mmCIF file of C-alpha atoms and ligand atoms in Angstrom:
data_model
loop_
_atom_site.group_PDB
_atom_site.id
_atom_site.type_symbol
_atom_site.label_atom_id
_atom_site.label_comp_id
_atom_site.label_asym_id
_atom_site.label_seq_id
_atom_site.Cartn_x
_atom_site.Cartn_y
_atom_site.Cartn_z
ATOM 1 C CA MET A 2 -33.450 -20.377 -8.875
ATOM 2 C CA LEU A 3 -30.624 -22.358 -10.721
ATOM 3 C CA ASN A 4 -31.002 -25.859 -11.513
ATOM 4 C CA ASP A 5 -29.070 -27.943 -8.946
ATOM 5 C CA THR A 6 -26.873 -29.771 -11.519
ATOM 6 C CA VAL A 7 -25.908 -26.629 -13.300
ATOM 7 C CA ALA A 8 -25.195 -24.729 -9.967
ATOM 8 C CA GLU A 9 -22.777 -27.553 -8.800
ATOM 9 C CA LYS A 10 -21.080 -27.535 -12.135
ATOM 10 C CA LEU A 11 -20.901 -23.547 -12.020
ATOM 11 C CA ASN A 12 -19.668 -23.699 -8.285
ATOM 12 C CA ALA A 13 -17.023 -26.060 -9.446
ATOM 13 C CA GLN A 14 -15.898 -23.848 -12.217
ATOM 14 C CA ILE A 15 -15.575 -20.897 -9.591
ATOM 15 C CA ASN A 16 -13.210 -23.028 -7.767
ATOM 16 C CA SER A 17 -11.331 -24.225 -10.975
ATOM 17 C CA GLU A 18 -10.832 -20.686 -12.019
ATOM 18 C CA LEU A 19 -9.201 -19.867 -8.833
ATOM 19 C CA PHE A 20 -7.078 -22.961 -9.129
ATOM 20 C CA ALA A 21 -6.011 -21.393 -12.610
ATOM 21 C CA SER A 22 -5.085 -18.347 -10.913
ATOM 22 C CA HIS A 23 -2.956 -20.261 -8.506
ATOM 23 C CA LEU A 24 -1.246 -22.179 -11.062
ATOM 24 C CA TYR A 25 -0.407 -19.334 -13.103
ATOM 25 C CA MET A 26 1.052 -17.283 -10.300
ATOM 26 C CA SER A 27 3.161 -20.575 -9.814
ATOM 27 C CA ILE A 28 4.233 -20.489 -13.490
ATOM 28 C CA ALA A 29 5.325 -16.705 -12.833
ATOM 29 C CA ALA A 30 7.398 -17.730 -9.900
ATOM 30 C CA TYR A 31 9.330 -20.024 -12.148
ATOM 31 C CA PHE A 32 9.932 -17.685 -15.000
ATOM 32 C CA ALA A 33 10.944 -15.040 -12.288
ATOM 33 C CA SER A 34 13.381 -17.865 -10.990
ATOM 34 C CA LEU A 35 14.995 -17.945 -14.583
ATOM 35 C CA ASP A 36 15.173 -13.972 -14.625
ATOM 36 C CA LEU A 37 12.569 -14.261 -17.469
ATOM 37 C CA THR A 38 10.740 -11.062 -16.079
ATOM 38 C CA GLY A 39 8.538 -10.590 -19.109
ATOM 39 C CA MET A 40 7.087 -13.956 -18.994
ATOM 40 C CA ALA A 41 6.900 -13.785 -15.190
ATOM 41 C CA LYS A 42 4.813 -10.296 -15.352
ATOM 42 C CA TRP A 43 2.705 -12.077 -18.380
ATOM 43 C CA PHE A 44 1.852 -14.895 -15.964
ATOM 44 C CA GLN A 45 0.858 -12.716 -13.085
ATOM 45 C CA ALA A 46 -1.551 -10.659 -15.398
ATOM 46 C CA HIS A 47 -3.095 -13.923 -16.328
ATOM 47 C CA SER A 48 -3.567 -15.158 -12.818
ATOM 48 C CA ILE A 49 -5.218 -11.829 -12.312
ATOM 49 C CA GLU A 50 -7.373 -12.505 -15.291
ATOM 50 C CA GLU A 51 -8.465 -15.981 -14.217
ATOM 51 C CA HIS A 52 -9.533 -14.474 -10.852
ATOM 52 C CA GLU A 53 -11.716 -12.280 -12.663
ATOM 53 C CA HIS A 54 -13.356 -15.165 -14.546
ATOM 54 C CA ALA A 55 -14.140 -16.684 -10.832
ATOM 55 C CA ARG A 56 -15.671 -13.499 -9.995
ATOM 56 C CA LYS A 57 -17.710 -13.234 -12.997
ATOM 57 C CA LEU A 58 -19.115 -16.684 -12.362
ATOM 58 C CA PHE A 59 -19.574 -15.784 -8.575
ATOM 59 C CA ASN A 60 -21.630 -12.532 -9.695
ATOM 60 C CA PHE A 61 -23.793 -14.595 -12.034
ATOM 61 C CA MET A 62 -24.613 -17.466 -9.448
ATOM 62 C CA GLU A 63 -25.268 -14.940 -6.776
ATOM 63 C CA LYS A 64 -27.849 -12.969 -9.353
ATOM 64 C CA ARG A 65 -29.342 -16.379 -9.517
ATOM 65 C CA GLY A 66 -29.680 -17.188 -6.039
ATOM 66 C CA GLY A 67 -27.080 -19.909 -6.001
ATOM 67 C CA ARG A 68 -25.257 -21.120 -3.213
ATOM 68 C CA ILE A 69 -21.428 -20.663 -3.759
ATOM 69 C CA THR A 70 -18.955 -22.529 -1.679
ATOM 70 C CA ILE A 71 -15.211 -21.974 -1.898
ATOM 71 C CA GLY A 72 -13.128 -25.060 -1.260
ATOM 72 C CA LYS A 73 -9.373 -25.800 -0.846
ATOM 73 C CA LEU A 74 -6.847 -25.043 -3.337
ATOM 74 C CA ASP A 75 -4.440 -27.983 -4.264
ATOM 75 C CA ALA A 76 -0.836 -26.991 -4.604
ATOM 76 C CA PRO A 77 0.040 -26.120 -8.060
ATOM 77 C CA LYS A 78 2.926 -27.709 -10.086
ATOM 78 C CA ALA A 79 6.027 -25.576 -9.364
ATOM 79 C CA GLU A 80 8.775 -27.289 -11.252
ATOM 80 C CA PHE A 81 9.146 -27.382 -14.993
ATOM 81 C CA ASP A 82 11.675 -29.005 -17.175
ATOM 82 C CA SER A 83 11.942 -25.874 -19.353
ATOM 83 C CA PRO A 84 10.040 -22.690 -20.299
ATOM 84 C CA ALA A 85 8.471 -24.745 -23.182
ATOM 85 C CA ASP A 86 7.232 -27.193 -20.550
ATOM 86 C CA ALA A 87 5.662 -24.465 -18.396
ATOM 87 C CA TRP A 88 3.783 -23.073 -21.486
ATOM 88 C CA LYS A 89 2.705 -26.430 -22.306
ATOM 89 C CA THR A 90 1.103 -26.857 -18.791
ATOM 90 C CA ALA A 91 -0.519 -23.652 -19.146
ATOM 91 C CA TYR A 92 -1.781 -24.745 -22.610
ATOM 92 C CA GLU A 93 -3.109 -28.131 -21.124
ATOM 93 C CA HIS A 94 -4.851 -26.389 -18.396
ATOM 94 C CA GLU A 95 -6.630 -24.365 -20.929
ATOM 95 C CA LYS A 96 -7.799 -27.040 -22.870
ATOM 96 C CA HIS A 97 -9.181 -28.683 -19.717
ATOM 97 C CA VAL A 98 -11.231 -25.427 -19.015
ATOM 98 C CA THR A 99 -12.553 -25.280 -22.238
ATOM 99 C CA ALA A 100 -13.782 -28.818 -22.012
ATOM 100 C CA ALA A 101 -15.517 -27.704 -18.598
ATOM 101 C CA ILE A 102 -17.061 -24.960 -20.190
ATOM 102 C CA HIS A 103 -18.669 -27.179 -22.673
ATOM 103 C CA ASP A 104 -19.794 -29.664 -20.178
ATOM 104 C CA ILE A 105 -21.496 -26.704 -18.224
ATOM 105 C CA PHE A 106 -23.189 -25.467 -21.310
ATOM 106 C CA SER A 107 -24.452 -28.643 -22.201
ATOM 107 C CA ALA A 108 -25.743 -29.174 -19.093
ATOM 108 C CA ALA A 109 -27.513 -25.852 -18.717
ATOM 109 C CA ALA A 110 -29.061 -26.418 -22.415
ATOM 110 C CA GLU A 111 -30.529 -29.663 -21.168
ATOM 111 C CA ALA A 112 -32.026 -27.957 -18.054
ATOM 112 C CA ARG A 113 -33.252 -25.088 -20.077
ATOM 113 C CA GLU A 114 -31.205 -22.797 -18.073
ATOM 114 C CA TYR A 115 -30.988 -20.287 -21.030
ATOM 115 C CA GLY A 116 -29.799 -17.577 -18.771
ATOM 116 C CA THR A 117 -26.890 -19.601 -17.986
ATOM 117 C CA THR A 118 -26.053 -20.619 -21.619
ATOM 118 C CA ALA A 119 -26.309 -16.830 -22.695
ATOM 119 C CA MET A 120 -23.782 -15.735 -19.838
ATOM 120 C CA LEU A 121 -21.495 -18.840 -20.922
ATOM 121 C CA GLN A 122 -21.202 -17.616 -24.644
ATOM 122 C CA TRP A 123 -18.871 -15.024 -23.116
ATOM 123 C CA PHE A 124 -16.698 -18.025 -21.739
ATOM 124 C CA LEU A 125 -16.910 -19.905 -25.057
ATOM 125 C CA GLU A 126 -15.330 -17.093 -26.918
ATOM 126 C CA GLU A 127 -12.657 -16.473 -24.160
ATOM 127 C CA GLN A 128 -11.675 -19.904 -24.283
ATOM 128 C CA VAL A 129 -11.078 -19.826 -28.215
ATOM 129 C CA GLU A 130 -8.785 -16.697 -27.573
ATOM 130 C CA GLU A 131 -7.073 -18.320 -24.783
ATOM 131 C CA GLU A 132 -6.311 -21.565 -26.230
ATOM 132 C CA ASP A 133 -4.895 -19.585 -29.355
ATOM 133 C CA THR A 134 -2.615 -17.370 -27.155
ATOM 134 C CA PHE A 135 -1.324 -20.365 -25.244
ATOM 135 C CA ARG A 136 -0.732 -22.663 -28.074
ATOM 136 C CA ARG A 137 1.040 -20.050 -29.897
ATOM 137 C CA ASN A 138 3.430 -19.258 -26.895
ATOM 138 C CA TYR A 139 3.980 -22.874 -26.273
ATOM 139 C CA LYS A 140 5.027 -23.283 -29.815
ATOM 140 C CA LEU A 141 7.386 -20.137 -29.748
ATOM 141 C CA ALA A 142 8.876 -21.240 -26.477
ATOM 142 C CA LEU A 143 9.488 -24.636 -27.854
ATOM 143 C CA ALA A 144 11.326 -23.103 -30.987
ATOM 144 C CA ALA A 145 13.126 -21.022 -28.776
ATOM 145 C CA GLY A 146 14.461 -24.103 -26.791
ATOM 146 C CA ASP A 147 17.471 -22.983 -24.583
ATOM 147 C CA ASP A 148 18.560 -20.493 -26.955
ATOM 148 C CA GLU A 149 19.012 -17.479 -24.649
ATOM 149 C CA TRP A 150 18.475 -14.688 -27.543
ATOM 150 C CA ASN A 151 15.338 -16.205 -28.518
ATOM 151 C CA LEU A 152 14.059 -16.531 -24.986
ATOM 152 C CA GLN A 153 14.998 -12.907 -24.283
ATOM 153 C CA ASP A 154 13.175 -11.998 -27.408
ATOM 154 C CA MET A 155 9.745 -13.596 -26.413
ATOM 155 C CA ASP A 156 10.346 -12.435 -22.738
ATOM 156 C CA ASP A 157 10.701 -8.669 -24.063
ATOM 157 C CA ARG A 158 7.563 -9.096 -26.129
ATOM 158 C CA LEU A 159 5.301 -10.730 -23.457
ATOM 159 C CA GLY A 160 6.460 -8.275 -20.887
ATOM 160 C CA GLN A 161 4.869 -5.541 -22.747
ATOM 161 C CA ARG A 162 1.418 -7.022 -21.856
ATOM 162 C CA ALA A 163 -1.169 -4.578 -20.617
ATOM 163 C CA PRO A 164 -2.659 -5.132 -17.045
ATOM 164 C CA ALA A 165 -5.456 -7.509 -16.964
ATOM 165 C CA PRO A 166 -8.730 -5.743 -17.336
ATOM 166 C CA MET A 167 -11.410 -6.002 -14.470
ATOM 167 C CA ILE A 168 -14.720 -7.472 -15.384
ATOM 168 C CA GLU A 169 -17.667 -5.324 -14.865
ATOM 169 C CA GLU A 170 -20.058 -6.271 -12.057
HETATM 170 FE FE1 FEO B 211 -10.445 -18.926 -17.116
HETATM 171 FE FE2 FEO B 211 -7.648 -19.265 -18.889
HETATM 172 O O1 FEO B 211 -9.489 -19.864 -18.558
#
């Protein structure tokens, strides 16, 4: 049986991953509105990836007998000043997710919930990758500014992203 504090934090993280999925669909919609379809596709794929993160945590809690509750999603930010602003919003969100994962890891270690710390290792590594990806793309978008050629080049490259992998059960 999961420690109560750890269960509460894991449950909150499931909801937070679902919000990230929601936010990235909103950013995809913003890029679609600019006809930057490569970036719109990239964020759609990432939205699915965030949903998979929620599902991974859900399946873990289910195995450990934790009670899962799904809450209401807030409306995500829909308007952005520029492509760079949209990337910055996503990058900041990833930093927030990293801090939340660290917090759960600390609580799990304190409660001697070693099954949870082992599971969270995957998320710690994932966050290193995600922060790096979002930071790099934010800097590229910042450098592109409103230069249409540079934005199109970035858009073409990001549009080649493969569909998000499904996480095993
Ligand atoms: Fe589920 Fe992008 O962190």
